[in-house]
XYZ file of C-alpha atoms in Angstrom:
557
model
C 115.985 64.187 104.555
C 118.222 65.928 107.061
C 121.511 67.566 106.200
C 123.938 69.362 108.467
C 125.500 72.767 107.894
C 129.026 73.688 108.913
C 127.751 74.752 112.323
C 126.202 71.316 112.884
C 122.634 72.637 112.807
C 120.050 70.392 111.121
C 118.788 71.440 107.681
C 115.353 69.785 107.151
C 113.388 69.625 103.916
C 109.748 70.714 103.898
C 108.485 67.450 102.383
C 109.571 65.462 105.461
C 108.010 67.898 107.935
C 104.787 68.377 105.936
C 104.045 64.836 104.767
C 105.889 62.365 107.003
C 106.379 63.993 110.394
C 102.838 65.409 110.088
C 100.143 62.823 109.210
C 99.128 62.942 105.543
C 95.625 61.783 104.630
C 93.191 61.583 101.715
C 91.616 64.961 102.497
C 94.958 66.706 102.292
C 95.823 64.841 99.077
C 92.605 65.985 97.379
C 93.386 69.601 98.311
C 96.921 69.207 96.964
C 95.554 67.601 93.787
C 93.232 70.552 93.091
C 96.087 72.998 93.763
C 98.482 70.988 91.580
C 96.061 70.963 88.643
C 95.401 74.687 89.023
C 99.079 75.637 89.114
C 99.947 73.143 86.375
C 97.503 74.845 83.991
C 99.124 78.190 84.811
C 102.658 76.819 84.466
C 102.274 75.234 81.008
C 102.003 78.439 78.918
C 104.338 80.396 81.196
C 107.062 77.736 81.014
C 106.945 77.783 77.220
C 106.807 81.569 77.005
C 109.768 82.007 79.361
C 111.821 79.436 77.464
C 111.164 81.273 74.205
C 112.071 84.586 75.839
C 115.305 82.971 77.094
C 116.305 82.073 73.541
C 115.569 78.315 73.543
C 112.788 76.071 72.265
C 109.569 76.031 74.335
C 109.859 72.372 75.370
C 112.891 73.224 77.508
C 110.662 75.377 79.676
C 108.302 72.430 80.115
C 111.225 70.132 80.950
C 112.300 72.633 83.603
C 108.859 72.711 85.223
C 108.702 68.910 85.167
C 112.173 67.942 86.407
C 113.292 70.919 88.495
C 109.774 71.481 89.842
C 109.579 67.856 90.981
C 113.055 67.688 92.549
C 112.835 71.040 94.343
C 109.399 70.214 95.765
C 110.806 67.043 97.373
C 114.080 68.519 98.638
C 113.419 72.236 99.232
C 112.681 74.046 102.468
C 109.346 75.729 101.681
C 106.072 73.795 101.853
C 104.217 75.821 99.258
C 106.843 76.994 96.740
C 106.337 76.009 93.107
C 109.537 76.132 91.062
C 110.182 76.397 87.349
C 111.309 78.961 84.778
C 110.764 82.534 85.948
C 110.822 85.932 84.295
C 113.714 87.204 86.395
C 116.114 84.824 84.630
C 115.239 85.912 81.108
C 117.635 88.875 81.067
C 120.509 86.569 82.099
C 119.655 83.479 80.060
C 118.978 85.155 76.705
C 122.557 86.479 76.243
C 123.969 83.103 77.379
C 121.866 81.102 74.913
C 122.736 83.569 72.147
C 126.480 83.389 72.787
C 126.996 79.806 73.964
C 123.944 77.995 72.606
C 121.732 75.524 74.443
C 124.650 73.444 75.730
C 126.342 76.484 77.241
C 123.091 77.488 78.934
C 122.572 73.997 80.383
C 126.162 73.853 81.670
C 125.771 77.281 83.284
C 122.572 76.029 84.936
C 124.381 72.932 86.229
C 127.189 75.057 87.687
C 124.667 77.394 89.319
C 123.158 74.341 91.008
C 126.544 73.520 92.505
C 126.902 77.088 93.792
C 123.419 76.943 95.341
C 124.158 73.702 97.167
C 127.367 75.236 98.549
C 125.402 78.313 99.687
C 122.981 76.087 101.567
C 125.681 73.916 103.134
C 127.624 76.927 104.466
C 124.321 78.405 105.692
C 123.956 81.595 103.677
C 120.157 81.366 103.630
C 119.576 84.206 106.085
C 121.647 86.708 104.082
C 118.555 87.627 102.052
C 117.439 89.656 105.068
C 120.334 92.049 104.487
C 119.283 93.101 100.984
C 117.390 96.418 101.342
C 113.891 96.776 99.906
C 114.865 99.637 97.502
C 117.540 97.387 95.990
C 115.077 94.496 95.526
C 112.409 96.755 94.018
C 114.990 98.449 91.814
C 116.344 95.326 90.169
C 112.961 93.556 89.894
C 111.436 96.629 88.247
C 114.458 96.875 85.959
C 114.081 93.233 84.954
C 110.374 93.831 84.293
C 111.185 96.745 81.972
C 113.711 94.624 80.074
C 111.307 91.682 79.728
C 108.493 93.919 78.503
C 110.806 95.473 75.908
C 111.823 92.036 74.629
C 108.154 91.106 74.019
C 107.472 94.011 71.656
C 108.865 92.127 68.645
C 106.545 89.105 68.940
C 103.552 91.063 70.259
C 103.480 93.293 67.159
C 104.867 90.669 64.772
C 107.853 92.837 63.821
C 110.434 91.638 61.321
C 113.695 91.772 63.228
C 116.468 89.331 62.336
C 118.744 89.966 65.315
C 118.058 91.564 68.690
C 121.046 93.657 69.878
C 122.499 92.962 73.336
C 122.445 96.475 74.827
C 119.095 97.904 75.903
C 119.500 101.213 74.076
C 120.280 99.425 70.802
C 117.288 97.130 71.361
C 114.982 100.133 71.604
C 116.547 101.752 68.537
C 116.124 98.599 66.435
C 112.528 98.119 67.580
C 111.699 101.682 66.603
C 113.369 101.213 63.216
C 111.455 98.016 62.472
C 108.080 99.205 63.796
C 106.810 99.940 60.231
C 106.909 96.136 59.664
C 104.091 95.654 62.201
C 101.759 92.709 61.485
C 98.171 93.742 62.211
C 96.967 90.141 62.683
C 99.704 89.316 65.235
C 98.996 92.570 67.034
C 95.260 91.964 67.323
C 95.825 88.399 68.593
C 98.178 89.823 71.227
C 95.706 92.520 72.235
C 92.824 90.046 72.556
C 94.956 87.811 74.785
C 96.074 90.802 76.828
C 92.534 92.120 77.318
C 91.286 88.723 78.524
C 94.188 88.522 80.990
C 93.366 91.981 82.343
C 89.592 91.562 82.507
C 89.409 87.942 83.691
C 90.185 88.576 87.405
C 87.167 90.900 87.612
C 84.855 87.900 87.073
C 86.133 86.413 90.375
C 86.360 82.942 88.865
C 88.700 80.519 90.640
C 90.166 79.326 87.311
C 93.277 81.281 86.289
C 92.934 83.560 83.281
C 95.960 82.144 81.458
C 94.103 79.295 79.755
C 91.010 81.349 78.714
C 93.308 84.090 77.394
C 95.269 81.636 75.244
C 92.058 80.077 73.951
C 90.817 83.548 72.996
C 94.116 84.249 71.248
C 93.975 80.955 69.312
C 90.355 81.579 68.233
C 91.299 85.061 67.041
C 94.218 83.572 65.086
C 91.929 80.977 63.432
C 89.559 83.771 62.433
C 92.362 85.726 60.753
C 93.625 82.559 59.059
C 90.263 82.315 57.283
C 91.063 85.640 55.608
C 94.540 84.588 54.536
C 96.583 86.257 57.318
C 99.668 84.448 58.534
C 100.271 84.517 62.284
C 103.474 83.064 63.705
C 102.969 80.218 66.175
C 105.150 77.904 68.233
C 104.818 75.313 65.482
C 105.845 77.702 62.686
C 108.973 78.956 64.479
C 110.322 75.871 66.256
C 111.229 72.445 64.909
C 112.589 69.301 66.529
C 114.282 66.065 65.487
C 113.439 62.773 67.189
C 115.787 59.818 67.736
C 114.605 58.190 64.485
C 115.487 61.426 62.596
C 111.824 62.374 62.278
C 111.535 66.152 61.965
C 108.499 67.827 63.471
C 107.177 71.305 64.163
C 106.429 72.756 67.571
C 106.962 70.646 70.670
C 108.102 67.000 70.638
C 105.442 64.784 72.312
C 108.022 62.675 74.150
C 109.312 62.360 77.704
C 112.382 64.376 78.695
C 115.437 62.308 77.760
C 118.659 61.941 79.730
C 121.314 63.699 77.642
C 124.593 65.125 78.882
C 124.282 68.940 78.764
C 127.330 69.361 76.518
C 125.970 66.911 73.917
C 122.925 68.925 72.830
C 124.958 70.790 70.233
C 128.530 71.403 69.198
C 130.184 72.753 72.296
C 133.886 73.346 72.814
C 135.175 72.784 76.309
C 138.123 75.050 76.968
C 139.412 77.253 79.745
C 138.159 80.512 78.217
C 134.613 79.160 77.876
C 134.611 77.836 81.410
C 135.920 81.110 82.856
C 133.236 82.965 80.889
C 130.462 80.712 82.229
C 131.618 80.726 85.870
C 130.605 84.334 86.730
C 127.358 83.870 84.800
C 126.614 80.724 86.815
C 127.324 82.553 90.062
C 124.968 85.325 88.952
C 122.258 82.757 88.209
C 122.798 81.160 91.618
C 122.580 84.528 93.383
C 119.371 85.425 91.568
C 117.875 81.998 92.287
C 118.741 82.352 95.971
C 117.259 85.841 96.177
C 114.042 85.005 94.343
C 113.410 81.631 95.995
C 113.966 82.979 99.514
C 111.873 86.079 98.835
C 109.123 83.766 97.602
C 109.434 81.648 100.758
C 109.122 84.744 102.958
C 105.978 85.843 101.077
C 104.457 82.374 101.492
C 105.301 82.357 105.208
C 103.310 85.572 105.596
C 100.368 84.098 103.665
C 100.269 80.780 105.553
C 101.739 81.638 108.973
C 104.369 78.936 108.538
C 108.168 78.987 108.606
C 110.454 77.852 105.818
C 113.970 76.393 106.139
C 116.121 78.846 104.196
C 119.272 76.740 103.855
C 117.305 73.630 102.933
C 115.528 75.710 100.287
C 118.891 76.700 98.785
C 120.006 73.058 98.722
C 116.712 72.003 97.105
C 117.015 74.722 94.469
C 120.600 73.638 93.874
C 119.621 69.991 93.379
C 116.866 71.000 90.968
C 119.231 73.124 88.877
C 121.898 70.426 89.044
C 119.645 67.609 87.791
C 117.365 69.448 85.317
C 120.088 70.193 82.681
C 120.613 66.448 82.165
C 116.999 66.323 80.927
C 117.065 69.568 78.917
C 115.839 71.836 81.714
C 117.059 75.424 82.028
C 117.426 77.541 85.174
C 114.629 77.225 87.700
C 113.675 78.969 90.897
C 110.586 79.448 93.047
C 107.958 81.479 91.212
C 106.088 83.899 93.461
C 102.954 84.136 91.289
C 102.599 80.355 90.842
C 103.401 79.711 94.499
C 100.805 82.245 95.636
C 98.251 80.618 93.324
C 99.216 77.282 94.897
C 98.373 78.599 98.371
C 95.115 80.201 97.230
C 94.069 76.932 95.562
C 94.292 75.146 98.921
C 97.694 73.407 98.874
C 98.739 71.790 102.156
C 102.183 70.359 101.330
C 104.909 70.030 98.649
C 102.816 67.234 97.097
C 100.874 70.000 95.302
C 104.067 71.162 93.564
C 104.909 67.543 92.678
C 101.448 67.115 91.129
C 101.910 70.394 89.220
C 104.986 68.841 87.560
C 103.019 65.700 86.697
C 100.254 67.825 85.100
C 102.872 69.589 82.938
C 104.298 66.175 81.978
C 100.853 64.883 80.956
C 100.253 68.010 78.891
C 103.583 67.475 77.102
C 102.723 63.871 76.221
C 99.031 64.300 75.404
C 98.629 67.831 74.070
C 101.963 68.702 72.393
C 100.352 69.079 68.921
C 97.752 71.480 70.347
C 100.392 73.505 72.182
C 102.133 74.069 68.853
C 99.138 76.140 67.678
C 99.644 78.818 70.347
C 100.455 82.180 68.680
C 103.726 83.811 69.725
C 101.972 87.161 70.107
C 99.672 85.543 72.693
C 102.740 84.228 74.552
C 104.191 87.743 74.445
C 100.966 89.057 76.003
C 101.370 86.564 78.866
C 104.883 87.825 79.529
C 103.748 91.453 79.392
C 101.366 90.697 82.265
C 104.135 88.853 84.095
C 106.419 91.861 83.634
C 103.711 94.226 84.886
C 103.119 92.148 88.011
C 106.846 91.819 88.556
C 107.409 95.569 88.310
C 105.438 96.173 91.533
C 104.398 99.603 90.256
C 102.300 100.437 93.318
C 105.168 99.663 95.695
C 107.567 101.713 93.565
C 105.172 104.680 93.622
C 104.774 104.269 97.384
C 108.560 104.347 97.861
C 108.839 107.472 95.699
C 106.079 109.245 97.643
C 106.929 108.210 101.195
C 110.499 106.943 101.534
C 113.582 109.055 102.357
C 115.438 110.511 99.378
C 118.344 108.115 99.891
C 116.089 105.083 99.367
C 114.508 106.628 96.272
C 117.929 107.319 94.751
C 119.112 103.765 95.457
C 115.987 102.245 93.904
C 116.246 104.369 90.742
C 119.972 103.656 90.395
C 119.389 99.891 90.720
C 116.543 100.059 88.221
C 118.636 102.013 85.683
C 121.711 99.798 86.058
C 119.621 96.640 85.664
C 118.100 97.924 82.440
C 121.214 99.481 80.930
C 123.972 97.182 82.166
C 123.712 94.112 84.374
C 121.692 92.831 87.302
C 124.782 91.842 89.308
C 126.270 95.319 88.924
C 122.925 96.793 89.967
C 122.562 94.633 93.088
C 126.215 94.994 94.107
C 126.297 98.756 93.708
C 122.854 99.065 95.270
C 123.877 97.148 98.385
C 127.126 99.128 98.670
C 125.297 102.459 98.332
C 122.564 101.371 100.737
C 125.183 100.284 103.268
C 127.073 103.573 103.017
C 123.923 105.661 103.332
C 122.722 103.504 106.233
C 126.023 104.003 108.034
C 125.730 107.736 107.449
C 122.268 107.745 109.014
C 123.447 105.749 112.023
C 126.514 107.964 112.400
C 124.288 111.025 112.531
C 122.289 109.412 115.333
C 125.379 109.241 117.575
C 125.576 112.462 119.559
C 126.774 113.949 122.835
C 124.223 115.135 125.388
C 125.347 117.233 128.369
C 123.716 116.156 131.630
C 122.624 118.543 134.399
C 125.144 117.005 136.840
C 127.908 119.084 135.231
C 129.597 121.811 137.311
C 132.569 124.144 137.079
C 135.152 121.351 137.339
C 133.271 118.344 135.996
C 131.750 117.904 132.546
C 129.174 115.087 132.490
C 128.094 113.826 129.057
C 126.013 110.961 127.757
C 126.904 109.343 124.427
C 123.776 108.305 122.528
C 124.405 105.828 119.724
C 127.049 103.366 118.516
C 130.726 104.303 118.482
C 131.770 102.802 115.179
C 134.231 104.043 112.591
C 131.776 106.364 110.830
C 130.680 108.109 114.050
C 133.529 107.856 116.569
C 135.993 110.343 115.068
C 133.330 113.055 114.860
C 132.068 112.296 118.355
C 135.470 112.467 120.084
C 136.499 115.543 118.080
C 133.362 117.289 119.319
C 134.111 116.082 122.835
C 137.690 117.399 122.673
C 136.362 120.819 121.787
C 134.174 120.833 124.929
C 136.792 119.952 127.573
C 138.491 123.354 127.886
C 138.372 124.568 131.507
C 137.284 121.231 133.027
C 139.357 118.926 135.244
C 137.102 115.881 135.128
C 135.283 114.371 132.128
C 132.560 111.802 132.901
C 131.055 109.806 130.006
C 127.908 107.743 130.486
C 127.900 104.819 128.021
C 124.541 103.206 128.810
C 123.299 104.146 125.314
C 126.406 102.895 123.448
C 125.510 99.420 122.114
C 128.559 98.971 119.863
C 132.233 99.874 120.015
C 134.179 98.698 116.946
C 137.862 98.935 116.036
C 137.414 102.440 114.654
C 135.646 103.581 117.801
C 138.302 101.939 119.985
C 141.071 103.687 118.066
C 139.309 107.058 118.388
C 138.864 106.543 122.163
C 142.530 105.645 122.696
C 143.614 108.617 120.600
C 141.334 110.905 122.669
C 142.825 109.574 125.930
C 146.359 110.146 124.651
C 145.503 113.730 123.667
C 143.952 114.668 127.027
C 145.783 117.520 128.823
C 147.807 116.350 131.870
C 145.421 117.992 134.372
C 142.285 116.366 132.897
C 141.047 112.840 133.713
C 138.389 110.723 132.031
C 135.770 108.513 133.708
C 133.593 106.055 131.803
C 130.555 104.467 133.437
C 127.633 102.130 132.737
C 129.252 100.228 129.856
C 127.129 97.725 127.969
C 128.410 94.200 127.344
C 129.796 94.580 123.801
C 131.821 97.772 124.442
C 133.080 96.291 127.733
C 134.156 93.103 125.936
C 135.931 95.130 123.230
C 137.829 97.201 125.817
C 138.796 94.047 127.703
C 140.120 92.324 124.580
C 142.094 95.466 123.708
C 143.532 95.454 127.274
C 142.332 98.995 127.967
C 142.795 99.232 131.748
C 142.428 102.063 134.282
C 145.302 104.574 134.376
C 145.918 106.449 137.609
C 144.760 110.074 137.402
C 143.959 109.570 133.705
C 141.322 106.884 133.006
C 138.781 105.304 135.392
C 135.808 102.962 134.943
C 132.662 102.857 137.113
C 129.543 100.743 137.267
C 127.146 103.673 137.708
C 127.063 107.386 137.077
C 126.567 108.083 140.802
C 129.788 106.242 141.647
C 131.696 108.209 139.022
C 130.362 111.558 140.298
C 130.980 110.631 143.927
C 134.730 110.411 143.287
C 134.737 113.890 141.671
C 133.249 115.719 144.627
């Protein structure tokens, strides 16, 4: 599939380039099959856990991995990305599902898909490169803290009827209800957590998610023998089939085509739509950021190159189609995608097979999945949150980075936890941009050259002449011109002249004393183009331009 952006450049999906343009054979299929099975086993518990954390029934996480994972694999721009529910979305989706219900969440997902497709069509895929690392680390660490906090209730089996929206109130309520701790739930969670932590040390190729859940279930069965009640997926969630049969846990049926607004009573009005629009845009932004970051990580691991705009379109199609089958927001998952590469995947077929494995598990093992303890699911998400927090990278930034970067990262982290991810990213980018401009402005300086004499002042400008640096530079220059008749400026180290720099230059020329003239030499292309467009031309006995410094000095002798 080839689409065209507004500039006319081809946008190619990875499936075409990996499986059709490049010959696909049985050997590659077997490698993709092994990778698909491996990632599918990892995705099944995570999809359910993330759906529960987002405030919906666990089967909606499975539907997301099946439908969105399948569609994005076939239409996206990264060969090795595996898409589905991810932890980053939990902090956005939980308030939406609480306020608007399942239908509102599915509609917001659909709208985010539209936004993502538009982003890909107008070729915004490369903008991810302009988000600074401290901002990314700040909001991902903040999301990790929020997710970990939300798991405390189920991990310890606390009795808490309603979780407040604000983070501070969440912590207060959790502290208040901590005396209601359930020892059996807690021990099941700890056993699952310990297996997840210890398992990688055995260097077994099988992921630790399945063994950890098995250990948690066995621990739960042991406590059940002594009369302890441990909450499971089956005890918390119920479903109703088409024939009005009511069951517990996960319905063992295929995802059904249902209009998103028909899942529950949902009122379509202008106020609801205007409330969902900014949320949908936030979801689209987060999906774009996470999926493209994942693609960059996979490129480094595999020495390949993804198609960023095609990836956005693929993610958009996945989020557009999945809500019609009960799927919630999806994006590329870094951990699952990395496991896909390590398991030997060669093409998007591995991600397609991962979706088929999840589908088979839904049909064949739904009753067994209902026995999974919620405290074990919480343990899975605690590990996800820990990995997402990138603690080592955060510590490295704190130890080694400039103070400005540390401040930006901590501000983004705090705002993500206390307020909103969009506020955190927006303010973080604005602060990073301002501090970056301040650093660049400080790099622009005047250097006096040894060709100066009693009548001629020869200076070299090092650095860009943009609005944050130009005023200071020309003010400093004005203070140096007393007693000189000729001012020669070498511009070979001036890569940029913007409108602010142009205005400062013109103002400096206008303020020159009548007996003083200015010569500018060795202009680079961009400043020369800017001066030409502004119709800045030589002025007799006032302003001259020269190709080289020697030519400029020759006229002053």
